[in-house]
Amino acid sequence: MRTQVGIVGAGPAGLMLGRLLEQAGIESVVLENRSRDYVEQRIRAGVLEQGTADMLVSAGVGDRMRREGIVHHGIELQYDGERHRIPLSDLAGGRAIVIYGQTEVVKDLIAARLASGPPLLFDVDAVSVAGIESQRPSIRFTHGGGAQTLDCDFVAGCDGFHGVCRPAIPAGALRTFERGYPFGWLGILAAVAPSNDELIYAHNERGFALLSLRSPELSRLYIQCRPDEDIAEWPDARIWEELHARLGIDGWSLAEGPVLEKGITGMRSFVTEPMQYGRLFLAGDAAHIVPPTGAKGLNLAIADVKLLAAGLVDYYERGDRRGLEAYSAACLRRVWRAEHFSWWMTSMLHRDDTAGDFGLVLQLSQLRYLTTSTAAATTLAENYVGLETV
Ligand code: FAD
Ligand code: PHB
């Protein structure tokens, strides 16, 4: 088999890259080691920055998002038993966010690709990349029992944090930056109308909580827990009790409903530099991870592949390599901004026993500043909706 761009991974990064290349008439093959059902059901992010939503539309995969996505113009910060609204759009030049699940983005991208034809193979095994320093890199894999080699001009490593592409780069060629957190998030999807019109990020002495949503009938809720916590110790009743305790304020109550899904996610910050080696380009979680508090992971993945697709288009249409050569540095400027924002939101909102009373009072001081100073709130707002020029 041969193609122009071999794409490893059918998450948001790989699928969107495939879509953008298809629009530009560049061939690609997408290889995914999980089943279609698995990748379509994997519940993850839910907040699209304005720029991400605009890209879905311009890529011709935004119709359902425009119908079913919910536009939000603000979020609420809660601390000391009170809620304060941050009017995102007023502060960030009219830009907004769209609530639309990553599962739905992935379903729309898969449906579009399967309808128009370029190869997308699920359930591939034993994926490895070779020859990335040469002009003719290749991807080896098995599919349906048979071993295959896909020869490519370029390989896009869109295979997430645990994928095979980043480790294929010689260790000496990469610099990695990493930070762990003593926090995890226990997340549930519940069949109940969201109890608030906007997201609520709640600072609480029992730990952080977040009220989010997926649709008018589906709530998405999170509580801070230990990263190694056993989900078996969290029956639904205990989760609701904790959510009530952390999110409740006078005159408002949280509506409960059947829990459809629950899981625990650890948190880390991680960056690989550079995001390219020879003819292998990394995009999305394969190159960087943020803790979810800033809602940036999916948005960064989409921003990466926008730049990668533009670089590839310049290369194929005009033989111009400058976009590809600048890819890593251009991505990393946005990545580091999001790394800082996500670390900052995480540090400000989570209960951290290692930081003591000093840490707690600093958090509250920062929250008060954000909710009383337009300058401070603007900093949060423009980062949250996504900076256009980083
Ligand atoms: P991924 O979505 O990870 O896609 C990579 C794809 O590559 C996967 O389909 C994987 O199966 C495939 N793959 C892996 N290895 C191979 C291989 N060897 N061969 C072929 N295919 C391979 N962000 C938020 O903003 N909010 C959240 O609430 C949130 N929750 C999250 C929960 C979890 C458990 C995780 C892991 C991430 C979460 N994120 C969240 C982050 C966000 O979902 C990611 O940033 C986003 O999925 C990145 O997209 P991606 O395409 O780069 O990677
Ligand atoms: C979500 O809805 O899953 C969500 C929302 C905001 C975040 C993280 C996750 O910061």
PDB file of N, CA, C and O in Angstrom, residues 7-11 30-36 38-39 42 120-125 127 143 158-159:
ATOM      1  N   ILE A   7      -1.627   8.304   8.566  1.00  0.00           N
ATOM      2  CA  ILE A   7      -2.071   8.896   9.837  1.00  0.00           C
ATOM      3  C   ILE A   7      -2.312   7.772  10.839  1.00  0.00           C
ATOM      4  O   ILE A   7      -3.128   6.879  10.597  1.00  0.00           O
ATOM      5  N   VAL A   8      -1.595   7.820  11.964  1.00  0.00           N
ATOM      6  CA  VAL A   8      -1.777   6.805  13.004  1.00  0.00           C
ATOM      7  C   VAL A   8      -2.707   7.377  14.075  1.00  0.00           C
ATOM      8  O   VAL A   8      -2.364   8.365  14.734  1.00  0.00           O
ATOM      9  N   GLY A   9      -3.879   6.762  14.243  1.00  0.00           N
ATOM     10  CA  GLY A   9      -4.823   7.191  15.277  1.00  0.00           C
ATOM     11  C   GLY A   9      -6.039   7.889  14.700  1.00  0.00           C
ATOM     12  O   GLY A   9      -5.914   8.835  13.928  1.00  0.00           O
ATOM     13  N   ALA A  10      -7.231   7.396  15.091  1.00  0.00           N
ATOM     14  CA  ALA A  10      -8.489   8.018  14.642  1.00  0.00           C
ATOM     15  C   ALA A  10      -9.196   8.683  15.812  1.00  0.00           C
ATOM     16  O   ALA A  10     -10.368   8.450  16.078  1.00  0.00           O
ATOM     17  N   GLY A  11      -8.448   9.518  16.540  1.00  0.00           N
ATOM     18  CA  GLY A  11      -9.058  10.412  17.519  1.00  0.00           C
ATOM     19  C   GLY A  11      -9.362  11.721  16.793  1.00  0.00           C
ATOM     20  O   GLY A  11      -9.278  11.794  15.553  1.00  0.00           O
ATOM     21  N   VAL A  30      -5.902   6.432   7.312  1.00  0.00           N
ATOM     22  CA  VAL A  30      -5.956   6.525   8.777  1.00  0.00           C
ATOM     23  C   VAL A  30      -6.001   5.116   9.357  1.00  0.00           C
ATOM     24  O   VAL A  30      -6.831   4.294   8.942  1.00  0.00           O
ATOM     25  N   LEU A  31      -5.103   4.841  10.303  1.00  0.00           N
ATOM     26  CA  LEU A  31      -5.024   3.520  10.948  1.00  0.00           C
ATOM     27  C   LEU A  31      -5.336   3.653  12.438  1.00  0.00           C
ATOM     28  O   LEU A  31      -4.707   4.448  13.131  1.00  0.00           O
ATOM     29  N   GLU A  32      -6.286   2.877  12.914  1.00  0.00           N
ATOM     30  CA  GLU A  32      -6.724   2.976  14.314  1.00  0.00           C
ATOM     31  C   GLU A  32      -6.708   1.575  14.926  1.00  0.00           C
ATOM     32  O   GLU A  32      -7.235   0.632  14.328  1.00  0.00           O
ATOM     33  N   ASN A  33      -6.127   1.468  16.121  1.00  0.00           N
ATOM     34  CA  ASN A  33      -6.015   0.112  16.690  1.00  0.00           C
ATOM     35  C   ASN A  33      -7.255  -0.336  17.470  1.00  0.00           C
ATOM     36  O   ASN A  33      -7.369  -1.504  17.806  1.00  0.00           O
ATOM     37  N   ARG A  34      -8.192   0.565  17.706  1.00  0.00           N
ATOM     38  CA  ARG A  34      -9.427   0.174  18.392  1.00  0.00           C
ATOM     39  C   ARG A  34     -10.555  -0.006  17.367  1.00  0.00           C
ATOM     40  O   ARG A  34     -10.400   0.344  16.205  1.00  0.00           O
ATOM     41  N   SER A  35     -11.713  -0.455  17.876  1.00  0.00           N
ATOM     42  CA  SER A  35     -12.857  -0.623  16.977  1.00  0.00           C
ATOM     43  C   SER A  35     -13.563   0.722  16.777  1.00  0.00           C
ATOM     44  O   SER A  35     -13.403   1.651  17.575  1.00  0.00           O
ATOM     45  N   ARG A  36     -14.369   0.800  15.715  1.00  0.00           N
ATOM     46  CA  ARG A  36     -15.140   2.027  15.488  1.00  0.00           C
ATOM     47  C   ARG A  36     -16.042   2.315  16.684  1.00  0.00           C
ATOM     48  O   ARG A  36     -16.120   3.455  17.167  1.00  0.00           O
ATOM     49  N   TYR A  38     -15.688   1.513  19.778  1.00  0.00           N
ATOM     50  CA  TYR A  38     -14.927   1.964  20.948  1.00  0.00           C
ATOM     51  C   TYR A  38     -14.585   3.453  20.829  1.00  0.00           C
ATOM     52  O   TYR A  38     -14.799   4.224  21.765  1.00  0.00           O
ATOM     53  N   VAL A  39     -14.067   3.858  19.672  1.00  0.00           N
ATOM     54  CA  VAL A  39     -13.646   5.269  19.581  1.00  0.00           C
ATOM     55  C   VAL A  39     -14.858   6.202  19.571  1.00  0.00           C
ATOM     56  O   VAL A  39     -14.774   7.335  20.037  1.00  0.00           O
ATOM     57  N   ARG A  42     -16.083   6.552  23.466  1.00  0.00           N
ATOM     58  CA  ARG A  42     -15.124   6.932  24.509  1.00  0.00           C
ATOM     59  C   ARG A  42     -15.409   8.361  24.972  1.00  0.00           C
ATOM     60  O   ARG A  42     -15.154   9.328  24.255  1.00  0.00           O
ATOM     61  N   LEU A 120      -9.926   4.312   6.033  1.00  0.00           N
ATOM     62  CA  LEU A 120      -9.904   4.455   7.498  1.00  0.00           C
ATOM     63  C   LEU A 120     -10.060   3.035   8.021  1.00  0.00           C
ATOM     64  O   LEU A 120     -11.119   2.430   7.879  1.00  0.00           O
ATOM     65  N   LEU A 121      -8.972   2.484   8.565  1.00  0.00           N
ATOM     66  CA  LEU A 121      -9.004   1.091   9.014  1.00  0.00           C
ATOM     67  C   LEU A 121      -9.047   1.037  10.534  1.00  0.00           C
ATOM     68  O   LEU A 121      -8.170   1.590  11.202  1.00  0.00           O
ATOM     69  N   PHE A 122     -10.067   0.372  11.063  1.00  0.00           N
ATOM     70  CA  PHE A 122     -10.151   0.147  12.504  1.00  0.00           C
ATOM     71  C   PHE A 122      -9.534  -1.212  12.827  1.00  0.00           C
ATOM     72  O   PHE A 122      -9.279  -2.024  11.930  1.00  0.00           O
ATOM     73  N   ASP A 123      -9.341  -1.455  14.116  1.00  0.00           N
ATOM     74  CA  ASP A 123      -8.872  -2.772  14.590  1.00  0.00           C
ATOM     75  C   ASP A 123      -7.553  -3.211  13.965  1.00  0.00           C
ATOM     76  O   ASP A 123      -7.352  -4.400  13.712  1.00  0.00           O
ATOM     77  N   VAL A 124      -6.669  -2.262  13.651  1.00  0.00           N
ATOM     78  CA  VAL A 124      -5.346  -2.672  13.171  1.00  0.00           C
ATOM     79  C   VAL A 124      -4.498  -3.047  14.394  1.00  0.00           C
ATOM     80  O   VAL A 124      -4.770  -2.610  15.510  1.00  0.00           O
ATOM     81  N   ASP A 125      -3.486  -3.849  14.176  1.00  0.00           N
ATOM     82  CA  ASP A 125      -2.650  -4.343  15.279  1.00  0.00           C
ATOM     83  C   ASP A 125      -1.184  -4.132  14.960  1.00  0.00           C
ATOM     84  O   ASP A 125      -0.828  -3.921  13.800  1.00  0.00           O
ATOM     85  N   VAL A 127       1.137  -1.961  15.262  1.00  0.00           N
ATOM     86  CA  VAL A 127       1.518  -0.807  14.442  1.00  0.00           C
ATOM     87  C   VAL A 127       2.934  -0.354  14.809  1.00  0.00           C
ATOM     88  O   VAL A 127       3.270  -0.225  15.987  1.00  0.00           O
ATOM     89  N   HIS A 143      -3.765  -6.291   9.775  1.00  0.00           N
ATOM     90  CA  HIS A 143      -5.194  -5.992   9.684  1.00  0.00           C
ATOM     91  C   HIS A 143      -5.883  -7.225   9.143  1.00  0.00           C
ATOM     92  O   HIS A 143      -5.465  -7.762   8.111  1.00  0.00           O
ATOM     93  N   CYS A 158      -0.805  10.716  15.377  1.00  0.00           N
ATOM     94  CA  CYS A 158      -1.988  11.272  16.067  1.00  0.00           C
ATOM     95  C   CYS A 158      -2.532  10.209  16.995  1.00  0.00           C
ATOM     96  O   CYS A 158      -3.748  10.053  17.140  1.00  0.00           O
ATOM     97  N   ASP A 159      -1.621   9.430  17.605  1.00  0.00           N
ATOM     98  CA  ASP A 159      -2.028   8.227  18.328  1.00  0.00           C
ATOM     99  C   ASP A 159      -2.039   8.394  19.833  1.00  0.00           C
ATOM    100  O   ASP A 159      -1.913   7.421  20.578  1.00  0.00           O
TER     101      ASP A 159
END
